[in-house]
CSV table of C-alpha atoms in Angstrom, one decimal:
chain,number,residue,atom,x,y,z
R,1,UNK,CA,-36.7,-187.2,113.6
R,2,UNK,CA,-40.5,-187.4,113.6
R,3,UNK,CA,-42.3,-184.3,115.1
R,4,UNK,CA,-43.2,-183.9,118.6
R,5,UNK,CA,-47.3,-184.4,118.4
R,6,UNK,CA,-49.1,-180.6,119.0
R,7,UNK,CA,-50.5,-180.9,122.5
R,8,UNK,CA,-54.3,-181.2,122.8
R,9,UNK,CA,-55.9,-178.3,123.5
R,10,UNK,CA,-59.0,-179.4,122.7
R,11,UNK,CA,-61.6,-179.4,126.3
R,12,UNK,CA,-61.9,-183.2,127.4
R,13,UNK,CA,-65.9,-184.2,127.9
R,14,UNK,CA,-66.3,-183.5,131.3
R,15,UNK,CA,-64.0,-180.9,131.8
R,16,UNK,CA,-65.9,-177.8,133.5
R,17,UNK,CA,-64.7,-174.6,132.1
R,18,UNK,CA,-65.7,-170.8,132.0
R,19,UNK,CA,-67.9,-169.5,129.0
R,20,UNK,CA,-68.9,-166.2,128.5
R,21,UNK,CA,-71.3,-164.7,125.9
R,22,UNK,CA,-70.8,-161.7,123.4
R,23,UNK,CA,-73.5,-159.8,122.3
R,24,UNK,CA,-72.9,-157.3,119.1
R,25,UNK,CA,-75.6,-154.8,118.6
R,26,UNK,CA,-75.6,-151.6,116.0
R,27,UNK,CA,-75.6,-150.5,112.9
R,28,UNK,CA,-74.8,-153.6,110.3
R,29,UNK,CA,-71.6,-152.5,108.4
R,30,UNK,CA,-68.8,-155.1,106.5
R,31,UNK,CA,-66.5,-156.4,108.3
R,32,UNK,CA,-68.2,-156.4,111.6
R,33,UNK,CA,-67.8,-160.1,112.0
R,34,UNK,CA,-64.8,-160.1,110.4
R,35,UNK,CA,-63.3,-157.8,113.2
R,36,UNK,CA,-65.0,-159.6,116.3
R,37,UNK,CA,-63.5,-162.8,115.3
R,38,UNK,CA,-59.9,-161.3,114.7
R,39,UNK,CA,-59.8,-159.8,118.1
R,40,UNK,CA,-60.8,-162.9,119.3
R,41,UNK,CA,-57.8,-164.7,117.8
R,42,UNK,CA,-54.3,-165.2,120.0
R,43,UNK,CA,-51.8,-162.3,119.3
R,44,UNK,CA,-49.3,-163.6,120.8
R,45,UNK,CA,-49.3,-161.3,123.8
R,46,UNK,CA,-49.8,-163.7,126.2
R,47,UNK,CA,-53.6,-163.3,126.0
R,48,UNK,CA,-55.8,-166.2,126.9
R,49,UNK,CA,-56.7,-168.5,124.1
R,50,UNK,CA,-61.0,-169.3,124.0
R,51,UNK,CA,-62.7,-171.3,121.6
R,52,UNK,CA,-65.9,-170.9,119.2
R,53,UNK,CA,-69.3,-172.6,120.8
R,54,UNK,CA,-71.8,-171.0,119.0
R,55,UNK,CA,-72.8,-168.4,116.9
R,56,UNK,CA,-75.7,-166.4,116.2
R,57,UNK,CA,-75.8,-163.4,114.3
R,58,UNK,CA,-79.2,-161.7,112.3
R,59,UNK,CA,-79.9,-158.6,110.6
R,60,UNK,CA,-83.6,-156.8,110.7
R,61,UNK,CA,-83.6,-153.4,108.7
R,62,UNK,CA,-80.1,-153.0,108.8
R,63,UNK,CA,-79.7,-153.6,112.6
R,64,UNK,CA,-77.2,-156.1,113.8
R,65,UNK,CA,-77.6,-158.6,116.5
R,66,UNK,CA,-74.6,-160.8,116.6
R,67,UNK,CA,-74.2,-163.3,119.7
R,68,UNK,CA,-71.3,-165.5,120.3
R,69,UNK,CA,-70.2,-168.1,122.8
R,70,UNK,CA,-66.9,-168.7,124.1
R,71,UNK,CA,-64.9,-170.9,126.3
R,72,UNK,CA,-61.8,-171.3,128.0
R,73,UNK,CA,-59.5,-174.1,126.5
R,74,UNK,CA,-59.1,-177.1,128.6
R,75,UNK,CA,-56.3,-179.1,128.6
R,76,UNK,CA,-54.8,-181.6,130.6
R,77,UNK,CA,-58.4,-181.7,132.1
R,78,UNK,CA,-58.0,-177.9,133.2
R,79,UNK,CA,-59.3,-175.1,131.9
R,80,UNK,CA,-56.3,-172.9,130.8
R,81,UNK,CA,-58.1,-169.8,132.3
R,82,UNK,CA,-60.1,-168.6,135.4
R,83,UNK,CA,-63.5,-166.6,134.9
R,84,UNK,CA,-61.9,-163.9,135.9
R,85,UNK,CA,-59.6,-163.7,133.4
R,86,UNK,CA,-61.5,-164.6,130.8
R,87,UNK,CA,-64.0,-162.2,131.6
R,88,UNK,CA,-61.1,-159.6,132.1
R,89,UNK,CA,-59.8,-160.3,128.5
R,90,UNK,CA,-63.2,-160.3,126.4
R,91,UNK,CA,-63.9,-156.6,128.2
R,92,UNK,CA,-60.6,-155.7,126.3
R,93,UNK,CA,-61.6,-156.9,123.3
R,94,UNK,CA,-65.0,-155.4,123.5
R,95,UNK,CA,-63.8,-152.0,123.8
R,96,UNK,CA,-61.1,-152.8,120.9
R,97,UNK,CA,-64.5,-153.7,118.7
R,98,UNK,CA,-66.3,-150.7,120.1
R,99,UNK,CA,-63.9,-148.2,119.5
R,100,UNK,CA,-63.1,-149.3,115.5
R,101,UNK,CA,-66.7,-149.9,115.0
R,102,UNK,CA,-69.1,-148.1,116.6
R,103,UNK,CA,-71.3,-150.5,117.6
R,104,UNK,CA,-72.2,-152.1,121.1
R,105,UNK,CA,-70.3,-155.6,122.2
R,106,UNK,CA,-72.0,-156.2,125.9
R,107,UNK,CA,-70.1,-159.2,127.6
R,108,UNK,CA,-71.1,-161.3,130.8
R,109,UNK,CA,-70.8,-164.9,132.0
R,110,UNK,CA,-72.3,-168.0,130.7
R,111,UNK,CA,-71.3,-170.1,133.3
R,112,UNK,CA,-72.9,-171.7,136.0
R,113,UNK,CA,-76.4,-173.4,136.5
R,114,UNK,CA,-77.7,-170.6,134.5
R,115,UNK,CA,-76.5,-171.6,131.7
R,116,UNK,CA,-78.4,-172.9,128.6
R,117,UNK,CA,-78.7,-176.7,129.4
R,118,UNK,CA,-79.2,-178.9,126.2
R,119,UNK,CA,-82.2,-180.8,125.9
R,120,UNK,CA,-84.0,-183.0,123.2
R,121,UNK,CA,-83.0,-182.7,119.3
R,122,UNK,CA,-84.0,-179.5,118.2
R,123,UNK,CA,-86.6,-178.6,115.7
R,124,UNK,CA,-88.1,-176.2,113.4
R,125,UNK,CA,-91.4,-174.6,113.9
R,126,UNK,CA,-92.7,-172.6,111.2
R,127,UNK,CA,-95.8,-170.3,111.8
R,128,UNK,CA,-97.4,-169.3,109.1
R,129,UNK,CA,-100.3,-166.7,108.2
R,130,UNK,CA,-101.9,-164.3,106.0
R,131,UNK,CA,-101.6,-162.4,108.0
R,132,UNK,CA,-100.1,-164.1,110.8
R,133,UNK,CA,-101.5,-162.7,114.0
R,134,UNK,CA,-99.3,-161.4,117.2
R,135,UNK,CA,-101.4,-163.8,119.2
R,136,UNK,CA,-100.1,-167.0,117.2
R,137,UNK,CA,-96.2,-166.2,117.7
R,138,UNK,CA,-96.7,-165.2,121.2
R,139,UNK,CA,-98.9,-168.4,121.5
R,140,UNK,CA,-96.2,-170.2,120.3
R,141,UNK,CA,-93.3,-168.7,122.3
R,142,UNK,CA,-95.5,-169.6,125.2
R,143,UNK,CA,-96.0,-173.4,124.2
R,144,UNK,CA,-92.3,-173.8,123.8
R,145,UNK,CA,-91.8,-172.6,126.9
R,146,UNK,CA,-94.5,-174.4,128.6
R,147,UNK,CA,-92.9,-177.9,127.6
R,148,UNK,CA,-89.5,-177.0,128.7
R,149,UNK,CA,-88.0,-176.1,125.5
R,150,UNK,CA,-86.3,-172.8,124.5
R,151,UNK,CA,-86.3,-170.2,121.2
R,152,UNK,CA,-82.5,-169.9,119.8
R,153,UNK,CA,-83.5,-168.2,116.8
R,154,UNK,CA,-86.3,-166.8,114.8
R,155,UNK,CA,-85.9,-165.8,111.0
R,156,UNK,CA,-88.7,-164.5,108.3
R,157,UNK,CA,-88.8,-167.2,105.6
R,158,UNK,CA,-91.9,-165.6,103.4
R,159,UNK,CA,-94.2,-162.5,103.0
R,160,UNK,CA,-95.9,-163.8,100.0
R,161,UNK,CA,-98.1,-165.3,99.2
R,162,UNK,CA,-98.2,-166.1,103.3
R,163,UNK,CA,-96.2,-164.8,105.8
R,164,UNK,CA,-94.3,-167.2,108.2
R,165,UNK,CA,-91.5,-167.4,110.2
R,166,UNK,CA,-89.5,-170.3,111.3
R,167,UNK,CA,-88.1,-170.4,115.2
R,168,UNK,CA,-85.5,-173.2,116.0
R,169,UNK,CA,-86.5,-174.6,119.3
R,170,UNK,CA,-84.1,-176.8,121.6
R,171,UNK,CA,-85.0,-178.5,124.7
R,172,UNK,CA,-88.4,-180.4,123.8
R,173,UNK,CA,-89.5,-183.4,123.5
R,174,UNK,CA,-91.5,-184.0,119.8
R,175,UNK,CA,-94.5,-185.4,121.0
R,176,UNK,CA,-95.2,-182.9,123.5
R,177,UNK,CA,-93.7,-179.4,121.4
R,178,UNK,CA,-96.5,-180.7,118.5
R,179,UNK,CA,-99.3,-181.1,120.8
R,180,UNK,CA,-99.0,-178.0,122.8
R,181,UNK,CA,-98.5,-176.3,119.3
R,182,UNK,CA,-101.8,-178.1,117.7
R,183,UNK,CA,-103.7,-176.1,120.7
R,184,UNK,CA,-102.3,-172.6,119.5
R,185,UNK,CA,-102.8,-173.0,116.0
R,186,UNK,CA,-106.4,-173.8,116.7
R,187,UNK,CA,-107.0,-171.3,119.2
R,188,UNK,CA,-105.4,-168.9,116.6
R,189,UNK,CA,-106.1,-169.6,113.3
R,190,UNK,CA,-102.5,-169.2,112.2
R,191,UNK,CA,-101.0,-172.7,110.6
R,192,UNK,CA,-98.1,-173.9,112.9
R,193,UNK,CA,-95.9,-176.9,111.4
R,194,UNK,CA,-92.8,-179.3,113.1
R,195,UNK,CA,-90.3,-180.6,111.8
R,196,UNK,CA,-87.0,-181.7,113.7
R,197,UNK,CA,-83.9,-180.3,112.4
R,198,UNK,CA,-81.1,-181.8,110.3
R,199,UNK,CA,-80.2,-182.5,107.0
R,200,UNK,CA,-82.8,-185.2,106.1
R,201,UNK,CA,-85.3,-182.0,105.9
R,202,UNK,CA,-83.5,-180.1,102.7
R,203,UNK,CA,-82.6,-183.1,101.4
R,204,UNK,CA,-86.1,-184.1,100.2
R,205,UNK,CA,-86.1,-185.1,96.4
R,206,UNK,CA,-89.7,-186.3,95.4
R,207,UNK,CA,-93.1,-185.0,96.1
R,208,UNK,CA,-96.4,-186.6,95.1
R,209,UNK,CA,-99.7,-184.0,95.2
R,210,UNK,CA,-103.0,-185.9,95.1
R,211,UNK,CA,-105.0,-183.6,92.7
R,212,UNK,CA,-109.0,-183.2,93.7
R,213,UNK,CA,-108.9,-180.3,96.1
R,214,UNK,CA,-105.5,-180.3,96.4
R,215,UNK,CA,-103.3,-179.8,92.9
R,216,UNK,CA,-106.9,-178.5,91.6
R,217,UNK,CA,-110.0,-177.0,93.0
R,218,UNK,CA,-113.2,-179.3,93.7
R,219,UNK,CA,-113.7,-182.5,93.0
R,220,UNK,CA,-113.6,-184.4,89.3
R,221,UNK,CA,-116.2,-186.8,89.5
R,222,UNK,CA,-118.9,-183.8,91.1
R,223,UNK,CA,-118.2,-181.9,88.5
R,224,UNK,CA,-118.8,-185.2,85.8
R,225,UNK,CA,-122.0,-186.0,87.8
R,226,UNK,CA,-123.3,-182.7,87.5
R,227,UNK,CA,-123.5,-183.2,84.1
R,228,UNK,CA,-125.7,-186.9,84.3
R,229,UNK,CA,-127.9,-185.2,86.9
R,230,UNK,CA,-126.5,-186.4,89.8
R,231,UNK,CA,-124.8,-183.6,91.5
R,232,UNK,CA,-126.1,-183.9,95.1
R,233,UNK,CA,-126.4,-187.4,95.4
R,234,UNK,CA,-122.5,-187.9,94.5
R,235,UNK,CA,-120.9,-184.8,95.8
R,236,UNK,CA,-122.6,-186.5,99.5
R,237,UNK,CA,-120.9,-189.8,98.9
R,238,UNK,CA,-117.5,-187.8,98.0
R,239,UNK,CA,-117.7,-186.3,101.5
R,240,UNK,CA,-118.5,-188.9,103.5
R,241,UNK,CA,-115.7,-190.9,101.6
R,242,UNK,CA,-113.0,-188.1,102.0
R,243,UNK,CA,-114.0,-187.9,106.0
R,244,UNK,CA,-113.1,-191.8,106.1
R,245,UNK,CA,-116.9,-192.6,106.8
R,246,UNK,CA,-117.4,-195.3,104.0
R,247,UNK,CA,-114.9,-197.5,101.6
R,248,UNK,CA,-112.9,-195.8,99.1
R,249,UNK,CA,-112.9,-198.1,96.5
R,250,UNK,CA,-116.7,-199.1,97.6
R,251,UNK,CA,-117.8,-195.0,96.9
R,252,UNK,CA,-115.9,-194.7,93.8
R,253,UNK,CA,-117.8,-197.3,91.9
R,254,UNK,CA,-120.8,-195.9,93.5
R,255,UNK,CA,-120.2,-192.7,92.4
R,256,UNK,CA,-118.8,-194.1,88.9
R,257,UNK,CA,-121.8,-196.0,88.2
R,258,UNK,CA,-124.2,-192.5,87.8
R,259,UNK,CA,-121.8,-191.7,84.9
R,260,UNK,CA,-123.0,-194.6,82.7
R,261,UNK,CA,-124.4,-193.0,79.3
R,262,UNK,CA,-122.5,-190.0,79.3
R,263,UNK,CA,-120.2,-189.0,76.5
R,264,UNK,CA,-116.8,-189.4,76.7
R,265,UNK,CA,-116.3,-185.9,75.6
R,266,UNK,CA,-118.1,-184.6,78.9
R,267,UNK,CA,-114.1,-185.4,80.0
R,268,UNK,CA,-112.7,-182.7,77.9
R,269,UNK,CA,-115.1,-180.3,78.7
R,270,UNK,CA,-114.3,-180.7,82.5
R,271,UNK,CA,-110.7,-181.4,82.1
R,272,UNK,CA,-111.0,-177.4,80.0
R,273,UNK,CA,-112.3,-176.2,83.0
R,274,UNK,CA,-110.0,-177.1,86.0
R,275,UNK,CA,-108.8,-174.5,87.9
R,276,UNK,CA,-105.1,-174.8,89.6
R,277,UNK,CA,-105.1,-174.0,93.2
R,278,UNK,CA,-103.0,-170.8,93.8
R,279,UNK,CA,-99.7,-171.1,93.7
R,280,UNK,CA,-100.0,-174.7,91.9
R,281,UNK,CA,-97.7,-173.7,88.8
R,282,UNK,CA,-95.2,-172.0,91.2
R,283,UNK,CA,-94.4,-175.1,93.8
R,284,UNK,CA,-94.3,-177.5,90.8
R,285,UNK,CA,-91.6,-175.2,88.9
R,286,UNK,CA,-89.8,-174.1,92.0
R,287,UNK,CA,-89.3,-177.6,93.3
R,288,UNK,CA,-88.1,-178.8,89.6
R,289,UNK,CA,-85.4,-176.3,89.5
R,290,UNK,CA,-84.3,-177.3,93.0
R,291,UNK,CA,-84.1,-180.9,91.7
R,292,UNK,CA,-87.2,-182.3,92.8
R,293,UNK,CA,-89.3,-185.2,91.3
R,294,UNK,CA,-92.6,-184.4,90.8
R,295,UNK,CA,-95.6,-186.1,90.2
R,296,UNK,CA,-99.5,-186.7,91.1
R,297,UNK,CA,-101.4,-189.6,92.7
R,298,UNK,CA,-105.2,-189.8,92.7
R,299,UNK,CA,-107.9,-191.5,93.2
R,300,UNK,CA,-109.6,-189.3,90.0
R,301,UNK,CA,-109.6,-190.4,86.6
R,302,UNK,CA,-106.2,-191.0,83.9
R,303,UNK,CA,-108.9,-189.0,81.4
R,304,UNK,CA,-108.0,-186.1,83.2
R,305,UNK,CA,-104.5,-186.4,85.2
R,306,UNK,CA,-102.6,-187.4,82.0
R,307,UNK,CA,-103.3,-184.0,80.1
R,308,UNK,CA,-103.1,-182.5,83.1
R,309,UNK,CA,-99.9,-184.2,83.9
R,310,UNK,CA,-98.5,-183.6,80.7
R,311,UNK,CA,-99.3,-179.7,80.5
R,312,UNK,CA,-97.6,-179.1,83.6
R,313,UNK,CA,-93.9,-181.2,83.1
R,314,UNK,CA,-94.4,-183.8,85.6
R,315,UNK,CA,-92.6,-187.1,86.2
R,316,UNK,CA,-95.2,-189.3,86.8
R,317,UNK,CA,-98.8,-189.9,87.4
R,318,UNK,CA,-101.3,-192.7,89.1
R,319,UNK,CA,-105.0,-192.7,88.7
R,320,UNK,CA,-107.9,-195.3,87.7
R,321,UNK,CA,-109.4,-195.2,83.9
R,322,UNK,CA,-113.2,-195.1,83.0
R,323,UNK,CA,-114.4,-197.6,80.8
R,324,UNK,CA,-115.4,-196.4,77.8
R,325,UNK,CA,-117.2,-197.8,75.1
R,326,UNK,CA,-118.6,-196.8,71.7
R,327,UNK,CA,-117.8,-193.0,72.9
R,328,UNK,CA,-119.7,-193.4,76.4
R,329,UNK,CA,-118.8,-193.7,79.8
R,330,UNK,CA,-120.1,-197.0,80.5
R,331,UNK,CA,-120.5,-196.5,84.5
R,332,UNK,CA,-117.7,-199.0,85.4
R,333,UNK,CA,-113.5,-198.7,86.2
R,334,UNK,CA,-110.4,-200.8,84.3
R,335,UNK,CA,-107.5,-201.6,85.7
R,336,UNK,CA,-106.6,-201.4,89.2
R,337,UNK,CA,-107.9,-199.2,91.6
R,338,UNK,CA,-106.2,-196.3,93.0
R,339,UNK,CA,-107.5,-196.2,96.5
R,340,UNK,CA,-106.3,-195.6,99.8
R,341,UNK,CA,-103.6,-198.0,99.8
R,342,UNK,CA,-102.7,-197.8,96.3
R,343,UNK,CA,-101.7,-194.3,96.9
R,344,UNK,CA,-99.5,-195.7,99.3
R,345,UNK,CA,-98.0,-198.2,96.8
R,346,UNK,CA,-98.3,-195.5,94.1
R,347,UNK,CA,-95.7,-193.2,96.3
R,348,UNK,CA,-93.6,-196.5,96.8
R,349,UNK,CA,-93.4,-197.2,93.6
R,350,UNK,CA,-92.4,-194.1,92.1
R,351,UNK,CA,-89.7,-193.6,94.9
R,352,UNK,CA,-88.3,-196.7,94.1
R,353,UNK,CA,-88.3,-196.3,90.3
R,354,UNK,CA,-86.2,-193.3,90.8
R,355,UNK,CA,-84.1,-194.6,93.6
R,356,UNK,CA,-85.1,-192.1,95.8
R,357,UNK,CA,-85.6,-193.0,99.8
R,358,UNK,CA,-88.9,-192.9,101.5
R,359,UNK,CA,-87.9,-190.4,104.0
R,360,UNK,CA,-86.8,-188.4,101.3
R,361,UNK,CA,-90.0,-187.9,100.0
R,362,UNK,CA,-93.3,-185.4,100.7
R,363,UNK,CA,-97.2,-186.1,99.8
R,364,UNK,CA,-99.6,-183.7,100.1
R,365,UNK,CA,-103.2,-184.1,100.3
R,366,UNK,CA,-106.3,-183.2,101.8
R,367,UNK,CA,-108.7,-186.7,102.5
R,368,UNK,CA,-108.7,-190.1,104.2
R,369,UNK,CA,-108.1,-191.8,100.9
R,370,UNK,CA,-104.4,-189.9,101.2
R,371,UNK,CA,-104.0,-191.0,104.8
R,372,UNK,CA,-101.6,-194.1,104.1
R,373,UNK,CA,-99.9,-192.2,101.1
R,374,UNK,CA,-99.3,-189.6,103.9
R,375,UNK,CA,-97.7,-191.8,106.3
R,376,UNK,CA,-95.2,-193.7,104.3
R,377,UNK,CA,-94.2,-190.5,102.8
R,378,UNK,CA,-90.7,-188.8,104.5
R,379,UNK,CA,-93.2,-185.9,105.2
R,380,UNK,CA,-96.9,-186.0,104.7
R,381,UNK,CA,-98.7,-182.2,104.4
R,382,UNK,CA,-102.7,-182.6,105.0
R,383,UNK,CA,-103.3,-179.1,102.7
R,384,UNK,CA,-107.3,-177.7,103.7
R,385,UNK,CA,-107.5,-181.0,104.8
R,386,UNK,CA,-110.5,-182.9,106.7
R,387,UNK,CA,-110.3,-182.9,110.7
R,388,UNK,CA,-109.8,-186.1,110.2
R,389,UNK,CA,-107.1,-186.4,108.1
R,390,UNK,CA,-105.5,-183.2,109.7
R,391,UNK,CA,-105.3,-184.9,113.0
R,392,UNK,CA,-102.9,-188.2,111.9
R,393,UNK,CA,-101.2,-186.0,109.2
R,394,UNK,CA,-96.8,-184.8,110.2
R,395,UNK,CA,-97.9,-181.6,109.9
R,396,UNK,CA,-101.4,-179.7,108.1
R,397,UNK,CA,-102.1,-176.1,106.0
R,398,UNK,CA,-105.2,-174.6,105.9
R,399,UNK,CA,-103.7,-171.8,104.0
R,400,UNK,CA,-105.1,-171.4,100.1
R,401,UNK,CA,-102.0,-171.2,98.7
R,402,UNK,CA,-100.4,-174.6,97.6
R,403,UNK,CA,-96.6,-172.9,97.7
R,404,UNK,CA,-96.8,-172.2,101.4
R,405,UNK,CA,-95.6,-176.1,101.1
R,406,UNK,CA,-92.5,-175.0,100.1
R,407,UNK,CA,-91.8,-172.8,103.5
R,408,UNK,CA,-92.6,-175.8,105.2
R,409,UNK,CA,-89.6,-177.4,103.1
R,410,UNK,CA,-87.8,-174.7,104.5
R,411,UNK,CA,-87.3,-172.5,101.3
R,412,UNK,CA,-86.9,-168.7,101.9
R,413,UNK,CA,-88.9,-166.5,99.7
R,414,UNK,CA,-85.6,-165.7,98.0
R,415,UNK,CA,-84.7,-168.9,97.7
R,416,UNK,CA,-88.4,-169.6,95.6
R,417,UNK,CA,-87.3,-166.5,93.3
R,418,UNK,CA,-84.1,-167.5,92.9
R,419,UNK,CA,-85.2,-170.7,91.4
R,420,UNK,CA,-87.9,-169.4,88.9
């Protein structure tokens, strides 16, 4: 004979039953949770049987803090047991904990209109700082709160080279949570990024630097015009292109043009002298061994990306190409031009050539010529960006260190060491 089915316990969607929360606090030992959770289980005493609904537990300096939800089963479309009871029989196990342990188990209701409502998807906001001021996490606390959402947990992700924290926050809406953060940041100083939690943010497999104030320090062509005489009048048209107020493509071959007449080995002489931006070398590897793609898009010169590209292992690389003739630069481009939009196409292409979605995919840069590459990106970082490009970016750093991307990601300091 078949079995008789096991009868659902499981609580029906709009069945109303008690909850109560536990809150462990001591010492951190083994087999705390361990010992919690067995007490919790049915002995077969005729004790009431609960259920899990959440669980938070973290250790700072070898105190714990370990909070957990539970419910009445409901069944039938009735909760198995009163609040009284199951008030009654989480006391018991309390002291049971208590006594073996040593630590504290406080227990009271989680019932009622009191209760934790649940709001929009949650997300992560990560504050980060060297240092990070007490102003900027009370700031944010404050902002959260102000747009109806709630803190549920707060964890240390780095203390070098930047120190940040991420706080999951439930109950607000995105558009509102970013903009009241935006405020504190600026009144603070201390970077504050948003990003909404779920899988789709570890599961990022390609990243695409631009590489003139971002993967490197200053800017290529200044440096080349420098050398022709032409420092000031180039390094102004560079601004005023990277703050979106004139033409990519239109200041390039402005700017390209002063070159004609100079060697070709002026190249390696700047290319010798580019400095990485801290913490370059460490993002790049780190990401590698965690399986990213890496690679650099710019609106520079293939002179100097492809060496560049080359000495530090990555997948791929997009820039435009001085002509060069009889050993001189002759003022003038090949090829097509790698400009706002083709940094866009650039990312696209490289995505696609390695099958890897677009929302599974980060760009990092720092002016308006990255703007479109920053958009179709999964996640697009403005790093020591223009205002202007800071403003439309998912989220900005203005830290000096190029890793701090990677708490963005996410990654724990550990987490970076464990992968160099």
């Amino acid at each position: 004979m078949p079995h008789e089915p096991t009868p659902d316990l499981l609580p029906a969607p709009d069945a109303i039953a008690p909850r109560a929360l536990l809150t462990v606090t001591g010492a951190d030992r083994p087999g705390v949770t361990a010992r919690l959770f067995a007490a919790l289980a049915p002995r077969g005493d005729g004790r009431p049987p609960v259920e899990v609904l959440d669980v938070e537990q973290v250790v700072v300096h070898g105190h714990l803090v370990l909070g957990v939800v539970v419910g009445a089963l409901v069944t039938g479309g009735r909760p198995v047991t009163g609040e009284a009871e199951l008030l009654d029989h989480l006391r018991s196990v309390a002291d049971d904990v208590e006594g073996a342990l040593g630590v504290r188990v406080a227990v009271e209701s989680a019932s009622g209109p009191d209760a934790p409502a649940a709001g929009g998807r949650p997300h992560h906001v990560i504050v980060l700082g060297r240092p990070v001021p007490p102003e900027a996490v009370a700031g944010a606390a404050q902002a959260v709160t102000g747009v109806g959402g709630n803190i549920d947990a707060i964890r240390r992700l780095s203390d070098v080279p930047v120190t940040s924290f991420e706080l999951t926050v439930s109950g607000a809406e995105a558009t509102a949570l970013r903009a009241a953060l935006a405020s504190v940041a600026a009144e603070t100083g201390a970077d504050i990024a948003v990003e909404q939690v779920g899988i789709a943010r570890r599961s990022k497999r390609l990243i695409v630097l631009d590489v003139d104030s971002t993967l490197v320090r200053g800017e290529v062509i200044d440096e080349l015009a420098a050398r022709a005489g032409r420092a000031a009048e180039v390094a102004r048209i560079t601004a005023a292109a990277m703050n979106g107020e004139l033409d990519f493509a239109e200041s390039l071959r402005a700017r390209v043009a002063v070159l004609a007449g100079l060697p070709e080995t002026v190249l390696d002489e700047v290319r010798e002298h580019l400095v990485l931006t801290p913490g370059a070398r460490t993002l790049i590897r780190t990401l590698q061994r965690l399986g990213f793609r890496c690679g650099i898009v710019s609106g520079g010169f293939t002179q100097i990306t492809g060496p560049l590209a080359e000495s530090l292992g990555l997948d791929f690389a997009a820039a435009n190409t001085l002509e060069v003739r009889d050993g001189r630069l002759t003022g003038g481009l090949v090829g097509e031009i790698v400009d706002r939009p083709g940094k866009a196409r650039a990312l696209v292409r490289f995505a696609e050539q390695y099958g890897i979605p677009l929302d599974q995919t980060v760009a990092v840069g720092d002016g308006a010529n990255d703007l479109d590459m920053l958009s179709t990106a999964g996640l697009g970082i403005a790093f020591n960006a223009k205002p202007f490009v800071r403003e439309q970016a998912h989220t900005a750093l203005n830290q000096p260190h190029l890793d701090a991307v990677l708490q963005v990601l996410g990654f724990t300091r550990d987490e970076v060491l464990d992968a160099v």
